[in-house]
mmCIF file of C-alpha atoms in Angstrom:
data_model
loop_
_atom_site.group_PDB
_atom_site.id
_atom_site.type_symbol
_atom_site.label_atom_id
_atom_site.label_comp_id
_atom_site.label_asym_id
_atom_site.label_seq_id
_atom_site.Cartn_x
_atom_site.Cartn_y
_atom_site.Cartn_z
ATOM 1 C CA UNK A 1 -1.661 8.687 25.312
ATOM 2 C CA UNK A 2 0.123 11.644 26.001
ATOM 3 C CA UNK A 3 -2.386 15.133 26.377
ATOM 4 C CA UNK A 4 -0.794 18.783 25.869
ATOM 5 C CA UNK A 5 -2.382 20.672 28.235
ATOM 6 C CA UNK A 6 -1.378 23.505 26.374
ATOM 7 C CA UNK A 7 -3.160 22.476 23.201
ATOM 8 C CA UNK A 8 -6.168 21.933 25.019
ATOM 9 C CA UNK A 9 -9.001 24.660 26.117
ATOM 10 C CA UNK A 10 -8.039 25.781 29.676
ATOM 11 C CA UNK A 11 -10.990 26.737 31.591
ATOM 12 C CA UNK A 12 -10.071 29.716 33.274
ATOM 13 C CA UNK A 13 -11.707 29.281 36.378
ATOM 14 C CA UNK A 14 -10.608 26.069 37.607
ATOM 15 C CA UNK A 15 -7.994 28.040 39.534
ATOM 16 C CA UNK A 16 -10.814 29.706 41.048
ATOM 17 C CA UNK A 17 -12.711 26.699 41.957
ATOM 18 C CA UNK A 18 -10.276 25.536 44.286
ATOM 19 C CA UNK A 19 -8.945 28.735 45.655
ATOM 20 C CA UNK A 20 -12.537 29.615 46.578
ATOM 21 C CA UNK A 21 -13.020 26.461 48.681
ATOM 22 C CA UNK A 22 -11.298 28.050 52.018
ATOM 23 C CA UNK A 23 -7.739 27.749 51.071
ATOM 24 C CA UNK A 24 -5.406 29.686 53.554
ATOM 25 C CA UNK A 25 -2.904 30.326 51.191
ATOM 26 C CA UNK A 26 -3.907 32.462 47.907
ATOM 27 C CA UNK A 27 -0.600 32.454 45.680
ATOM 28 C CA UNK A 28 0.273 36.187 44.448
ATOM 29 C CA UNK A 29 3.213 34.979 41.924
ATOM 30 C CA UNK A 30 1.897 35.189 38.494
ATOM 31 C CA UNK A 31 3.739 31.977 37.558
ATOM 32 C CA UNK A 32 2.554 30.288 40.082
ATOM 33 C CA UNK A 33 -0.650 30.928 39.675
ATOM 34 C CA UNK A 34 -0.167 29.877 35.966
ATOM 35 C CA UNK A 35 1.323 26.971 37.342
ATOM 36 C CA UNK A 36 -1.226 26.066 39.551
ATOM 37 C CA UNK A 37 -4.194 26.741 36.762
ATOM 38 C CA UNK A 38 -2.013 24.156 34.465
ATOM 39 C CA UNK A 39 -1.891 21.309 37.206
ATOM 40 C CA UNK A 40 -5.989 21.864 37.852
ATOM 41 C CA UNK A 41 -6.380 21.888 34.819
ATOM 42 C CA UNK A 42 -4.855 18.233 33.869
ATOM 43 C CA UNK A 43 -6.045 17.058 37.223
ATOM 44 C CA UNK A 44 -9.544 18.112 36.461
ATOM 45 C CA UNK A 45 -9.443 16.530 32.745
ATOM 46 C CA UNK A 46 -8.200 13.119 34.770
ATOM 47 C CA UNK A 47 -11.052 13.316 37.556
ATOM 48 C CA UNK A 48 -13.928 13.677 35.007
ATOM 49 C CA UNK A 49 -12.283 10.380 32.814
ATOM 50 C CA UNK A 50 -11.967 8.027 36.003
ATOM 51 C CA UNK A 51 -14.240 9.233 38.867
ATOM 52 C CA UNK A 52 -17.434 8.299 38.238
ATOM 53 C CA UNK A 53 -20.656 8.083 40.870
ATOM 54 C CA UNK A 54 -20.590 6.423 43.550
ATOM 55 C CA UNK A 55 -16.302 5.378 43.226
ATOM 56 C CA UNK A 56 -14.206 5.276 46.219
ATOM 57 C CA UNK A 57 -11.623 7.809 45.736
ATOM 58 C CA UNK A 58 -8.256 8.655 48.312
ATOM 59 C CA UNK A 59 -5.767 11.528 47.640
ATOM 60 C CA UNK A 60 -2.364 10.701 49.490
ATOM 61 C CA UNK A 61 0.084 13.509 51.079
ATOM 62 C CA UNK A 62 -3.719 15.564 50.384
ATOM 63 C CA UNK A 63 -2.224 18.883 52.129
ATOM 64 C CA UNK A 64 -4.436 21.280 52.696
ATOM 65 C CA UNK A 65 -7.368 19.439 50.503
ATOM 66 C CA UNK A 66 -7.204 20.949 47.009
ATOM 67 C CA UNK A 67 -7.232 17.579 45.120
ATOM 68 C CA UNK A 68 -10.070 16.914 46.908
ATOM 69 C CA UNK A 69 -12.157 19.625 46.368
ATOM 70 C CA UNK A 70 -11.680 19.441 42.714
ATOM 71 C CA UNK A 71 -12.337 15.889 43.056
ATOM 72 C CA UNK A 72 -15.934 16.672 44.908
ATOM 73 C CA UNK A 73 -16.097 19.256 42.198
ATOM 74 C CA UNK A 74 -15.564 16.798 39.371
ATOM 75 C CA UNK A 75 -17.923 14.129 40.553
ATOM 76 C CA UNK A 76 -19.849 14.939 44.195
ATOM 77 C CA UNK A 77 -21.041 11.301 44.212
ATOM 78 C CA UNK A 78 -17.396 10.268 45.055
ATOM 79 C CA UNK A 79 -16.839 8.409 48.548
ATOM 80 C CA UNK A 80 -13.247 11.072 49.204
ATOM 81 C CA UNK A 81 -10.794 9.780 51.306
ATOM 82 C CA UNK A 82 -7.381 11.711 52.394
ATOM 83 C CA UNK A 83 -4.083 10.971 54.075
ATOM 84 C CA UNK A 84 -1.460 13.563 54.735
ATOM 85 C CA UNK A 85 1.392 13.689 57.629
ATOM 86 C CA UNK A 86 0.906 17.272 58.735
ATOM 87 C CA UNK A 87 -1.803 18.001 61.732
ATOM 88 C CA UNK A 88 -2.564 21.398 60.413
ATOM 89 C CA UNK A 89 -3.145 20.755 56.512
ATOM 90 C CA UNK A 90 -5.378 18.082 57.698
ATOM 91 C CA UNK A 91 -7.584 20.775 59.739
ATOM 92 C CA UNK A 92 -7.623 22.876 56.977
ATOM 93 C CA UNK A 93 -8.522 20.121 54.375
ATOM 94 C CA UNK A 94 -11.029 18.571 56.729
ATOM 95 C CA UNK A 95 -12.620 22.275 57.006
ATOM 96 C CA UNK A 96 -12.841 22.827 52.595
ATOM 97 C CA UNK A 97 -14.515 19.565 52.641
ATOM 98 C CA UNK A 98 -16.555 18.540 55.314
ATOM 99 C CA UNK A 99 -17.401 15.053 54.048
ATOM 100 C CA UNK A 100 -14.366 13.596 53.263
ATOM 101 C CA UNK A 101 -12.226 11.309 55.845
ATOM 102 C CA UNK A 102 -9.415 12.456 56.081
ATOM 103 C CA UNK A 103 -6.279 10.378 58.380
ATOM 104 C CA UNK A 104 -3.388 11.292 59.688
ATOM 105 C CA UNK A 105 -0.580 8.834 58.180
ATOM 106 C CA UNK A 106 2.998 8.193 56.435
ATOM 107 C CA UNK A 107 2.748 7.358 52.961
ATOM 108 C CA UNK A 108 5.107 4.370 53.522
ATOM 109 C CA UNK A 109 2.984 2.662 55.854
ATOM 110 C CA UNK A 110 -0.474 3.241 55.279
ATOM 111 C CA UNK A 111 -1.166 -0.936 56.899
ATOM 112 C CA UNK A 112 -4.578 1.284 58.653
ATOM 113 C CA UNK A 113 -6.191 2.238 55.110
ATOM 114 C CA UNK A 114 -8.478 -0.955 54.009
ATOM 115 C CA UNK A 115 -6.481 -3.341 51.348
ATOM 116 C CA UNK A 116 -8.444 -3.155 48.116
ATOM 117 C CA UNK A 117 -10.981 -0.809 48.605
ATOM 118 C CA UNK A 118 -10.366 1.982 46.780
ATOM 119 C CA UNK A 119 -11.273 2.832 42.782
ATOM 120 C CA UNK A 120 -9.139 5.535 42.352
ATOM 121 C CA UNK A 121 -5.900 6.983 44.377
ATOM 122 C CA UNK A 122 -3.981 9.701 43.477
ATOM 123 C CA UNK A 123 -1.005 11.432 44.358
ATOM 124 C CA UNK A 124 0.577 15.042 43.405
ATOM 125 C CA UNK A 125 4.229 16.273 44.281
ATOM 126 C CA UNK A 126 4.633 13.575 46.889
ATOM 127 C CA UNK A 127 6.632 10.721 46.036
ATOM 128 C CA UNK A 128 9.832 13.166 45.636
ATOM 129 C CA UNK A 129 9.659 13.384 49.318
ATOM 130 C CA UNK A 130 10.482 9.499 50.185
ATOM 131 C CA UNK A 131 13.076 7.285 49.306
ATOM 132 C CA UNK A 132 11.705 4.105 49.001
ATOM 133 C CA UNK A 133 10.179 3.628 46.254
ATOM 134 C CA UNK A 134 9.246 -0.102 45.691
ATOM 135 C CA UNK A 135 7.448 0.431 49.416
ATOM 136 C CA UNK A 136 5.766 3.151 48.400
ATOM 137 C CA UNK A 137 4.568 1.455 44.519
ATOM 138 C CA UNK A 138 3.359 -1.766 46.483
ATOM 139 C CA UNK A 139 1.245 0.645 49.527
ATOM 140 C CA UNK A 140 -0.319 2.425 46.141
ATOM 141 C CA UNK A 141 -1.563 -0.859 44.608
ATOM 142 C CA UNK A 142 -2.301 -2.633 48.019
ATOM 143 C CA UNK A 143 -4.969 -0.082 48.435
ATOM 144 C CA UNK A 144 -6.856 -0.013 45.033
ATOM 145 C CA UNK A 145 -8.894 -3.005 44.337
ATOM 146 C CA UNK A 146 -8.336 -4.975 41.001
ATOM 147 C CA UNK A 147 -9.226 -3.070 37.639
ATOM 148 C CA UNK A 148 -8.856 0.254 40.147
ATOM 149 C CA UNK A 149 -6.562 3.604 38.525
ATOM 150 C CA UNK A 150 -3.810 5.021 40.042
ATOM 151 C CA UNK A 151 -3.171 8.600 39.177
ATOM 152 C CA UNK A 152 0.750 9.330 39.964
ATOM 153 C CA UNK A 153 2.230 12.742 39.559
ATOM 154 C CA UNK A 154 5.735 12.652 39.157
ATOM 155 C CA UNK A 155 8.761 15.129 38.568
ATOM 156 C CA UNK A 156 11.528 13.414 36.007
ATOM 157 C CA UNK A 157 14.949 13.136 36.455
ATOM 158 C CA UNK A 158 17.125 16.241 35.745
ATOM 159 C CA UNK A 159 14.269 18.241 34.681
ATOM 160 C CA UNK A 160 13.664 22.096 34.850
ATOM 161 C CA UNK A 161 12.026 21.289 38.373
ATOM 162 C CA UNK A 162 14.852 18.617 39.843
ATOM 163 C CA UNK A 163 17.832 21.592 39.072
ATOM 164 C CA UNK A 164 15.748 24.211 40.783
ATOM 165 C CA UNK A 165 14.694 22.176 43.908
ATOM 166 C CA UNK A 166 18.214 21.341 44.370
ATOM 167 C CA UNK A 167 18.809 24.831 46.014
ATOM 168 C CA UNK A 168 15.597 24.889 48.070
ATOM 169 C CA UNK A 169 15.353 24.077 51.907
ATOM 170 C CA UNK A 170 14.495 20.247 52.021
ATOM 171 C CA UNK A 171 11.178 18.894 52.891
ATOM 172 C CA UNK A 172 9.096 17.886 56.000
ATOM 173 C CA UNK A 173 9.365 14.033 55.479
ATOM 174 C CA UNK A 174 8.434 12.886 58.686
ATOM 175 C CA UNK A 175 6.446 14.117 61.939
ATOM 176 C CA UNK A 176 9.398 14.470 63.994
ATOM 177 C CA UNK A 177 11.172 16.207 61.353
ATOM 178 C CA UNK A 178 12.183 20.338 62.598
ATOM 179 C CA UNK A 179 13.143 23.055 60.400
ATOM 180 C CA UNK A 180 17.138 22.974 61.903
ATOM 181 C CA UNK A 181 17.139 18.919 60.547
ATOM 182 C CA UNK A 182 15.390 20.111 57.349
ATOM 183 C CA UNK A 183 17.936 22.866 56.536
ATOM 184 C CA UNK A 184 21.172 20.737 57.864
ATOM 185 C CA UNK A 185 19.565 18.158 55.104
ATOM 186 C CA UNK A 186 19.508 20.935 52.357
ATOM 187 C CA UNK A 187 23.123 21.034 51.734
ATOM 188 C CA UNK A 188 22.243 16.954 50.259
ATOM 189 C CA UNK A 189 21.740 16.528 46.978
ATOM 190 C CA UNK A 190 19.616 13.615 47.382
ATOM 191 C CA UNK A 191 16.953 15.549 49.498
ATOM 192 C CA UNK A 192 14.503 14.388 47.002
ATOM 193 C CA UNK A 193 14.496 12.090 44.576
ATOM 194 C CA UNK A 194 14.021 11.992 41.230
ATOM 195 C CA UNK A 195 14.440 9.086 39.377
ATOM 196 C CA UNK A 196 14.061 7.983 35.850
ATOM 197 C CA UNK A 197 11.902 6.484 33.601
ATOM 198 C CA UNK A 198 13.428 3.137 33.512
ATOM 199 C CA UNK A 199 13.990 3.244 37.322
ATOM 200 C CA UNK A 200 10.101 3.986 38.435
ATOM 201 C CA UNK A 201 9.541 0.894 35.644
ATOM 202 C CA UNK A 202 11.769 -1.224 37.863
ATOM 203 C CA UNK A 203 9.673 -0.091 40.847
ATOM 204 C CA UNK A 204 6.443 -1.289 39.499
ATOM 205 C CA UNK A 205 7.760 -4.367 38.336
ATOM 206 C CA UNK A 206 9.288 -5.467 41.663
ATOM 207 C CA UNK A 207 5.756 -4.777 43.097
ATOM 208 C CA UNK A 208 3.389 -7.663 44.649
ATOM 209 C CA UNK A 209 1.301 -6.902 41.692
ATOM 210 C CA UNK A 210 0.359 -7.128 38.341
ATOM 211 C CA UNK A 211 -0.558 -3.882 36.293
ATOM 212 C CA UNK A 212 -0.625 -2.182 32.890
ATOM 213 C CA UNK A 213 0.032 1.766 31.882
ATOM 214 C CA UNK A 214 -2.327 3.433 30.884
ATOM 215 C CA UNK A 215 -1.722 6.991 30.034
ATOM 216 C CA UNK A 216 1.324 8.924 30.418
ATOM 217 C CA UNK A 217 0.037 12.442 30.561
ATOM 218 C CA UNK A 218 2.896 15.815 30.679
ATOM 219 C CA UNK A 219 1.666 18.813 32.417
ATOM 220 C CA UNK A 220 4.858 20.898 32.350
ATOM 221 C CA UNK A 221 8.186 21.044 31.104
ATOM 222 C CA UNK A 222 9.490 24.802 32.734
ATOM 223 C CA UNK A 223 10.101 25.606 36.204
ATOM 224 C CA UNK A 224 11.399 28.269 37.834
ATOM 225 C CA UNK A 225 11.810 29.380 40.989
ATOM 226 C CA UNK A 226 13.750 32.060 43.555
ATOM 227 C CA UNK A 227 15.276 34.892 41.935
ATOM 228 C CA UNK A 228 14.066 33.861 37.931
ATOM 229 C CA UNK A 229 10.493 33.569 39.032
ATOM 230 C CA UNK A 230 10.179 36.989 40.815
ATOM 231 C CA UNK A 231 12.062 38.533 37.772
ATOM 232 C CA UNK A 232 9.607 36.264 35.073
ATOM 233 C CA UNK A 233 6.609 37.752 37.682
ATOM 234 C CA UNK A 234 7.598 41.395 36.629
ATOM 235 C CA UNK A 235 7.844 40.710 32.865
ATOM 236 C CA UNK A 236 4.165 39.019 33.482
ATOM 237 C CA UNK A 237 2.923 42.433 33.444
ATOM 238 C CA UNK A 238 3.693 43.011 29.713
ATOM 239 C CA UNK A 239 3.255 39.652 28.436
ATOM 240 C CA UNK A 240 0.597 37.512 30.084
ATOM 241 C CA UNK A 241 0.509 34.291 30.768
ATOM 242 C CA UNK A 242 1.827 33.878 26.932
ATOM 243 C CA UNK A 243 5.000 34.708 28.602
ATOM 244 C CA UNK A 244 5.373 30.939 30.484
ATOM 245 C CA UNK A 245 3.615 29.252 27.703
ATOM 246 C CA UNK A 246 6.156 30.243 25.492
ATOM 247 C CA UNK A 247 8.982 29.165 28.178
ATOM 248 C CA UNK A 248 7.134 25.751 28.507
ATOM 249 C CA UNK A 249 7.227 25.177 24.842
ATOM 250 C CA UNK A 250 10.763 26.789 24.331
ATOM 251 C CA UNK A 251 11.741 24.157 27.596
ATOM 252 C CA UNK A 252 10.398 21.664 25.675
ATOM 253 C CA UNK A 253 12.195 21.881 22.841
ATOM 254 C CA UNK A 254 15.866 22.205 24.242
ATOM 255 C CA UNK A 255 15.186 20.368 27.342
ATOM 256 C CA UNK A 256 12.493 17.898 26.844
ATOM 257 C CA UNK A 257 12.345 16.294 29.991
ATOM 258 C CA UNK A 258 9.242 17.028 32.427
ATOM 259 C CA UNK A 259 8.954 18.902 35.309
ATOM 260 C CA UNK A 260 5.646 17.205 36.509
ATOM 261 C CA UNK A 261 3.835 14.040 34.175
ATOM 262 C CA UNK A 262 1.092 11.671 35.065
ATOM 263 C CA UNK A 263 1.174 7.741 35.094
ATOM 264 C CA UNK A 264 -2.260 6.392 34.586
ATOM 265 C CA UNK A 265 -1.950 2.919 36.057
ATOM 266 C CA UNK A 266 -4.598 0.266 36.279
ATOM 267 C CA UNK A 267 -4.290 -2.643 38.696
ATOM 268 C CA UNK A 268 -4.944 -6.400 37.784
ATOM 269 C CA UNK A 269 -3.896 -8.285 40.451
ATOM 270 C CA UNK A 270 -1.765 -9.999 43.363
ATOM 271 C CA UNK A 271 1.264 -11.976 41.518
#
């Protein structure tokens, strides 16, 4: 089932409801705060169709808490659980909601999280970061219990998003990892990964599990980033956020390949 988030009515204040939760840093850009309304948005519309009282819930690579505080926003029943590699987005998240546990961890070896005990995991902007793939499909369904959802963002192949992040500084990917390593590793291509369709299906299938897709849900096609966005953040002035819904759509059409789409995946069981 594929949603347009577009086509749907955007509550305008879901930005809001996260920002206001303590978050240390309020974006300025226009686009990316359209950008980040748009991913809430979706994220919300997904929370309120799988969380449900009393569900176990864990947000991987959490940063500084927003998925969880839109989670506890969606459905304050939820047990929230969060992992994330970075000591200081931890503080922060652990500060915007109190009652979650949150751990410090590497989302290729998560062995300390309890096998099978969670209802719903999700994951935003993460999975770009790490190369190994199959590891990180079979720590994702290792953790939910049987019948449990799996909400995975990911970024496609070639998309508006993979050409821009190709000239950005690469990633923290592991603790140990300083800003000289991450800017010597810039000048690689493969920094992140991106990879296809058919190749995350050949992930999942070499998995220790058995599933089934769900939903495959697009949140954005356009990205931009650098140079375009500050020059799309002046013509924001004149033409709203119209401006980068009418890029999205005009992406869409001559580039139809997304910069950020959900897979809805439910769990059955251990092959």
């Amino acid at each position: 089932m594929d949603i347009d988030p577009l086509r749907t009515k955007r509550n305008n204040n879901v930005l809001e409801i996260v920002l206001a939760k303590g978050k240390s840093n309020v974006p300025g850009s226009p686009f990316i705060r359209w950008h980040l309304k748009t991913k809430f948005e979706l994220i919300k519309q997904l929370y309120h169709r799988y969380l449900y009282p009393g569900c176990r819930f864990i947000d991987i690579a959490c940063g500084d808490g927003d998925g969880l505080v839109l989670a506890r926003h969606c459905q304050p029943e939820c047990e929230l659980w969060g992992v994330d590699i970075d000591d200081d987005s931890l503080n922060i998240a652990k500060s915007r909601v109190p009652e979650a546990k949150v751990f410090k961890g590497d989302m290729l070896n998560m062995e300390f999280l309890p096998e099978g005990h969670f209802d719903v995991l999700h994951e935003f902007a993460a999975s770009f970061l790490v190369r190994d793939w199959k590891t990180l499909v079979n720590q994702y369904l290792r953790l939910v219990r049987d019948g449990g959802i799996i909400l995975w963002e990911l970024p496609e192949k070639w998309s508006a998003a993979h050409l821009m992040y190709l000239f950005t500084i690469a990633p923290k990917i592991t603790e140990n990892d300083t800003k000289i390593k991450r800017i010597l590793r810039s000048f690689i291509p493969s920094k992140y990964v991106y990879l296809s369709n058919p190749e995350v299906d050949v992930c999942l299938k070499a998995s220790d599990y058995a599933f089934e897709m769900i939903e495959h849900v697009p949140i954005w096609y356009f990205y931009c980033h650098g140079i375009p966005r500050i020059f799309l953040d002046y013509l924001h002035r004149f033409f709203g956020d119209r401006l980068f819904e009418t890029l999205d759509r005009f992406n869409r059409l001559v580039w139809p390949r997304y910069s950020g789409y959900y897979l809805v995946i439910r769990k059955k069981h251990k092959k």
